[in-house]
XYZ file of C-alpha atoms in Angstrom:
402
model
C 116.351 62.905 109.377
C 118.104 64.572 111.349
C 116.284 65.319 115.159
C 115.553 68.863 113.708
C 115.379 69.052 109.992
C 115.719 72.000 107.726
C 112.314 72.817 106.269
C 113.316 76.106 103.885
C 110.291 77.573 102.098
C 109.650 79.967 99.520
C 107.166 81.819 98.491
C 105.481 83.935 101.893
C 102.347 83.306 100.114
C 98.726 81.196 101.899
C 100.514 77.893 101.416
C 104.397 78.611 102.508
C 103.153 80.913 105.154
C 100.050 78.158 106.721
C 103.265 75.420 106.296
C 105.159 77.910 108.598
C 103.308 78.483 111.086
C 102.561 74.959 111.810
C 106.197 73.909 112.239
C 105.395 76.532 115.419
C 105.665 73.249 118.062
C 107.597 71.669 115.629
C 111.544 69.690 115.990
C 112.718 72.038 113.403
C 114.508 74.842 111.051
C 112.304 76.769 109.348
C 113.941 79.379 107.122
C 111.211 81.077 104.992
C 112.430 82.831 102.062
C 109.809 85.892 100.100
C 110.438 87.997 97.449
C 109.930 91.195 99.072
C 108.866 91.657 102.633
C 105.344 90.923 103.237
C 102.819 88.627 103.221
C 99.668 90.018 100.387
C 95.729 89.154 101.028
C 95.848 88.679 97.626
C 92.311 88.779 97.271
C 91.183 92.315 98.883
C 94.015 93.656 95.703
C 91.313 95.043 93.580
C 90.531 97.372 96.362
C 93.328 98.448 95.837
C 93.970 99.505 92.660
C 90.410 100.899 93.126
C 91.814 103.376 95.370
C 89.194 101.993 97.849
C 91.805 99.947 100.508
C 95.836 101.098 101.307
C 98.214 98.729 100.493
C 99.055 98.726 104.302
C 94.854 97.337 105.153
C 95.457 94.144 102.965
C 99.721 93.687 103.588
C 101.982 92.809 106.406
C 104.871 92.383 107.275
C 106.503 88.401 107.385
C 109.011 88.897 110.538
C 105.928 90.332 112.603
C 104.152 87.977 111.513
C 106.954 84.732 112.725
C 107.863 87.174 114.702
C 106.419 84.708 118.306
C 108.129 82.370 116.284
C 111.310 81.218 117.262
C 112.524 78.613 115.635
C 111.350 80.111 111.716
C 114.203 82.624 110.222
C 113.054 85.111 107.624
C 114.852 85.940 104.114
C 113.955 88.630 102.042
C 115.996 88.042 98.284
C 115.288 85.379 95.415
C 115.952 82.235 94.281
C 116.312 81.244 90.965
C 117.940 77.679 90.337
C 116.726 74.500 93.450
C 119.215 71.519 93.756
C 117.189 68.542 94.613
C 120.470 66.275 94.017
C 122.723 68.081 96.466
C 119.704 69.732 98.526
C 119.451 73.379 98.465
C 118.308 77.358 97.100
C 121.023 79.498 95.024
C 120.121 82.993 95.213
C 120.091 85.834 92.744
C 123.238 87.254 95.243
C 124.441 84.417 94.546
C 123.831 82.894 98.482
C 123.072 79.302 98.912
C 121.375 77.936 101.888
C 121.082 73.632 102.109
C 117.661 72.615 103.317
C 116.468 69.300 104.152
C 113.198 68.521 104.214
C 111.137 71.851 100.928
C 108.699 73.509 100.309
C 107.889 75.436 96.854
C 105.716 78.174 97.355
C 106.074 80.758 95.090
C 103.007 81.742 93.280
C 102.050 82.391 89.965
C 102.393 85.915 87.080
C 99.510 86.617 84.544
C 100.587 84.845 81.150
C 99.561 87.431 78.287
C 99.204 83.724 76.146
C 102.803 84.409 73.831
C 102.925 88.466 73.549
C 104.825 89.499 76.123
C 105.297 92.752 74.469
C 101.515 94.055 76.156
C 101.845 93.456 79.497
C 103.642 97.280 79.056
C 100.036 98.549 78.218
C 97.668 96.016 80.052
C 99.439 94.666 83.777
C 98.549 91.910 85.892
C 97.407 92.678 88.517
C 99.121 90.419 91.222
C 101.712 92.065 93.667
C 101.653 95.926 94.574
C 103.508 96.800 92.698
C 100.743 95.977 90.017
C 98.168 97.366 92.340
C 99.686 100.389 92.455
C 100.645 101.272 88.961
C 96.603 100.861 87.929
C 95.550 102.444 90.370
C 97.496 105.206 88.899
C 96.596 104.772 85.652
C 92.835 105.369 86.289
C 93.451 108.744 88.565
C 95.747 110.483 86.411
C 93.389 109.339 83.209
C 90.490 111.354 84.961
C 92.996 114.015 85.308
C 93.868 114.291 81.903
C 90.347 114.379 80.567
C 90.014 117.943 82.453
C 92.301 118.753 81.036
C 91.943 117.817 78.298
C 90.281 120.831 75.506
C 87.766 119.164 73.835
C 85.061 116.197 74.353
C 87.257 113.586 72.181
C 90.074 113.647 73.795
C 88.641 113.848 77.611
C 86.804 109.885 75.673
C 90.000 108.726 74.478
C 90.783 108.538 78.176
C 87.683 107.585 80.355
C 87.554 103.704 78.199
C 88.161 101.294 80.624
C 89.326 97.913 79.745
C 89.322 95.032 81.555
C 90.021 91.720 79.753
C 89.155 88.375 81.589
C 85.709 87.476 82.930
C 87.041 85.015 86.290
C 86.521 87.050 89.008
C 89.049 89.087 88.534
C 88.315 90.872 86.169
C 84.515 91.184 87.140
C 85.734 92.147 90.998
C 88.195 94.844 89.226
C 84.999 96.446 85.979
C 82.967 96.930 88.836
C 85.445 98.585 91.236
C 86.443 100.430 87.638
C 82.983 101.422 86.861
C 82.126 102.163 90.746
C 84.456 104.545 90.568
C 83.474 106.720 88.048
C 79.190 106.168 88.212
C 79.828 106.663 91.950
C 82.718 108.061 93.899
C 83.995 111.091 91.854
C 80.353 112.824 90.216
C 81.094 115.138 92.204
C 84.977 115.523 92.129
C 85.712 117.045 89.013
C 84.039 120.814 86.664
C 85.159 120.242 83.018
C 84.464 116.466 82.671
C 81.028 113.741 83.262
C 82.936 110.668 85.883
C 79.819 108.906 84.036
C 80.689 109.318 81.054
C 82.641 106.921 81.056
C 82.937 103.357 79.192
C 84.010 99.905 81.576
C 84.596 97.123 78.905
C 85.367 93.375 80.612
C 86.015 91.083 78.132
C 85.686 88.114 78.017
C 87.443 85.018 76.072
C 84.123 82.336 77.048
C 80.014 82.278 76.493
C 79.956 83.356 80.449
C 81.303 84.877 82.999
C 82.630 83.271 86.306
C 82.407 80.217 84.391
C 83.413 77.987 88.042
C 79.692 78.963 88.305
C 76.336 78.082 88.098
C 75.142 79.262 85.223
C 72.227 80.940 87.251
C 75.306 82.484 88.986
C 76.918 83.978 85.989
C 74.117 85.300 83.926
C 73.130 86.999 87.140
C 77.080 88.450 87.626
C 76.284 89.457 83.765
C 72.834 91.460 84.498
C 74.522 93.245 88.048
C 77.539 94.415 86.376
C 75.459 95.876 83.318
C 73.640 97.371 85.564
C 76.937 99.254 87.232
C 76.821 100.671 83.475
C 80.192 98.046 82.600
C 79.369 97.140 78.836
C 80.499 92.736 78.777
C 81.720 91.413 75.714
C 81.503 87.710 75.608
C 82.289 85.491 72.720
C 85.562 88.141 71.946
C 89.221 87.641 72.067
C 92.058 90.049 72.043
C 94.209 90.302 69.095
C 96.693 92.870 70.111
C 97.148 95.430 73.324
C 98.485 98.506 72.258
C 98.827 101.882 73.960
C 96.327 104.068 72.415
C 93.476 100.796 71.869
C 92.626 96.912 72.638
C 91.848 94.995 69.503
C 88.884 92.583 69.081
C 87.992 90.431 66.986
C 84.766 92.780 66.239
C 86.260 96.396 67.666
C 89.288 97.767 67.649
C 88.763 100.169 71.086
C 90.496 102.836 71.893
C 91.215 103.080 75.446
C 94.341 104.031 78.108
C 93.601 102.445 80.472
C 93.874 97.909 80.262
C 93.907 95.171 83.112
C 94.625 91.926 82.679
C 92.369 90.000 83.916
C 92.574 86.888 81.530
C 95.288 84.047 82.366
C 97.616 82.655 84.760
C 101.294 80.963 84.898
C 102.985 79.833 87.329
C 106.911 80.442 88.196
C 109.467 79.834 85.908
C 111.565 78.792 89.298
C 109.922 75.503 88.253
C 111.188 73.984 85.482
C 114.910 73.415 88.073
C 113.332 71.639 89.958
C 113.737 69.730 85.868
C 109.987 67.869 86.818
C 107.230 67.433 84.976
C 104.919 71.189 84.512
C 101.224 71.046 82.843
C 100.493 73.418 80.357
C 100.269 76.755 82.786
C 103.673 75.282 83.712
C 102.736 74.457 87.151
C 104.733 71.002 88.465
C 102.025 67.832 88.587
C 102.497 66.954 92.588
C 101.547 63.087 93.388
C 99.058 62.789 95.925
C 100.432 63.785 98.942
C 101.622 67.043 96.297
C 105.622 65.777 96.361
C 107.261 65.733 92.750
C 108.402 62.788 91.483
C 110.985 60.212 93.237
C 112.012 63.125 95.677
C 109.166 62.322 98.936
C 110.555 65.474 100.620
C 110.860 68.892 98.271
C 106.381 69.192 98.147
C 104.951 71.945 95.326
C 101.874 73.949 97.416
C 99.669 76.611 95.948
C 99.341 77.841 92.345
C 103.015 76.093 91.621
C 101.007 72.781 92.327
C 99.147 71.114 89.207
C 97.364 68.795 92.162
C 93.892 66.865 91.109
C 90.192 66.684 92.502
C 88.086 63.701 93.041
C 86.854 64.051 89.349
C 90.137 64.779 88.550
C 90.309 68.111 88.213
C 93.215 70.107 89.033
C 91.905 72.208 91.856
C 91.922 75.263 91.355
C 94.690 77.969 92.332
C 93.230 80.166 95.356
C 93.114 81.060 99.078
C 91.856 77.992 100.906
C 93.037 74.715 98.277
C 96.654 77.026 99.430
C 95.879 77.219 103.074
C 94.898 73.631 103.716
C 98.208 72.338 101.867
C 99.952 74.602 103.832
C 98.546 72.448 106.935
C 98.228 69.401 105.334
C 102.198 68.841 104.395
C 103.035 70.952 108.203
C 101.549 67.613 109.591
C 103.727 64.905 107.272
C 106.788 67.132 108.299
C 105.752 67.317 111.748
C 104.565 63.490 112.058
C 108.073 62.544 109.795
C 105.112 60.436 107.831
C 107.151 57.564 105.425
C 106.441 58.578 101.607
C 104.587 54.953 101.912
C 102.553 55.550 104.212
C 101.147 59.073 103.542
C 97.256 59.770 103.075
C 96.849 62.058 100.546
C 95.665 65.202 100.654
C 92.084 65.594 99.707
C 90.631 69.405 99.062
C 87.146 70.621 101.045
C 85.910 72.886 99.384
C 83.322 75.845 101.115
C 82.563 76.751 97.860
C 83.324 80.942 96.529
C 82.694 84.047 95.644
C 83.082 87.552 93.760
C 81.804 90.555 94.577
C 80.203 92.894 91.249
C 79.899 95.772 93.504
C 78.369 97.281 96.086
C 75.499 95.932 97.919
C 76.677 93.020 94.863
C 77.932 89.650 94.577
C 77.109 86.296 94.105
C 78.708 83.374 96.571
C 77.992 78.648 95.824
C 78.694 76.579 98.085
C 77.149 72.956 98.125
C 73.795 72.829 96.972
C 73.928 76.852 98.583
C 73.944 79.377 95.557
C 72.955 83.760 96.453
C 73.404 86.789 95.132
C 72.816 90.455 96.624
C 72.734 92.119 99.562
C 73.422 88.915 101.261
C 75.778 87.037 99.371
C 77.522 90.705 99.315
C 77.775 90.890 103.233
C 78.636 87.071 103.476
C 82.032 87.786 101.106
C 83.019 89.734 103.177
C 82.570 88.483 106.032
C 84.963 85.423 104.886
C 87.634 87.981 103.146
C 87.872 89.915 107.231
C 88.237 86.958 108.081
C 89.875 85.695 105.901
C 93.208 88.521 106.520
C 96.421 87.984 108.354
C 96.196 90.370 111.835
C 93.801 91.319 114.036
C 94.803 95.329 113.094
C 93.556 93.676 109.376
C 91.086 93.002 110.442
C 89.675 95.421 112.218
C 91.789 98.530 108.834
C 89.079 97.212 106.290
C 85.726 96.734 108.411
C 85.857 100.309 109.796
C 86.913 101.295 105.560
C 84.164 99.129 104.469
C 81.889 100.412 106.562
C 82.498 103.978 105.728
C 82.754 103.262 102.576
C 79.122 102.565 102.560
C 77.840 104.538 104.885
């Protein structure tokens, strides 16, 4: 180890940025590399897609976040290969950066389970480009329906399909329902937005599979109260330009949002380390990869097990706790054989369904309805990266609620 080790961090998401921030006072040179120039608060990305929030409400330039950190350098670019033996990362533009310590946290993308051609018609929701594409499609569909000469043509544009009954799918379906049945009700003359049909398709037998059965059933009940048509035990077999085909029916639709699964960044393949079925690196208890104690993998990219030997979920609290843990290892230069394993402290989970509707589970505490919705809002505002973002989102939500 040099006196000032070079730390290269790939990815400016929750995990990577947390590592960088926690090395502020550490004796190290920090270089953080990301394909974009901003940190994105992904849990509220669906609200950009549904036109509730603006992109700059949930994004902040990484350079601005690290402006006061003199030992940190931000590079906008894409890493295409990692050379562990020579301790180098190779960029798409040909640049090469050396490191003493490497932190890999590139996030994940949506998975189409071997059908990548579906992405053209069913975009996922992982970055601002995805969110703006979905928002544009949703709003244009209402405009096309307004200009249609027949009710049959109009109805074709007013069908929306959300694939996947996890937190993202539930939140998107609830947000689109509120747009159609509440927000736009008075804005059109030739169509009635309340005639829109929002389908939520889930392959399992319940929504929000990681939640308790009672909260899962409550989420389904709340969505149906909003007008969402929930299809359980239903598998998508094809997605085309003007329809979605399932194992039970065909739904005429030109608006599909994919929230059914994730796969890790293909960059992990260049690490030449064992991967799981989702492409995540199977890490040691200290989040390093086998035989390379100073190469760490975090967040969505890591297959890390909890106390019950189950993989940790790819959520923000996991990535942030992992980031703080790795930063502490780097600052203390703890020898690999003396490292204590990473232990995740689970503070619970939550999902919002619509205005005044949410579910929250933390240990034995199970809440739904208004109190859960308030708790969801408070927690998400606390996790936003800056005071400006916190204030703007809080004001937007207050005005929208009023």
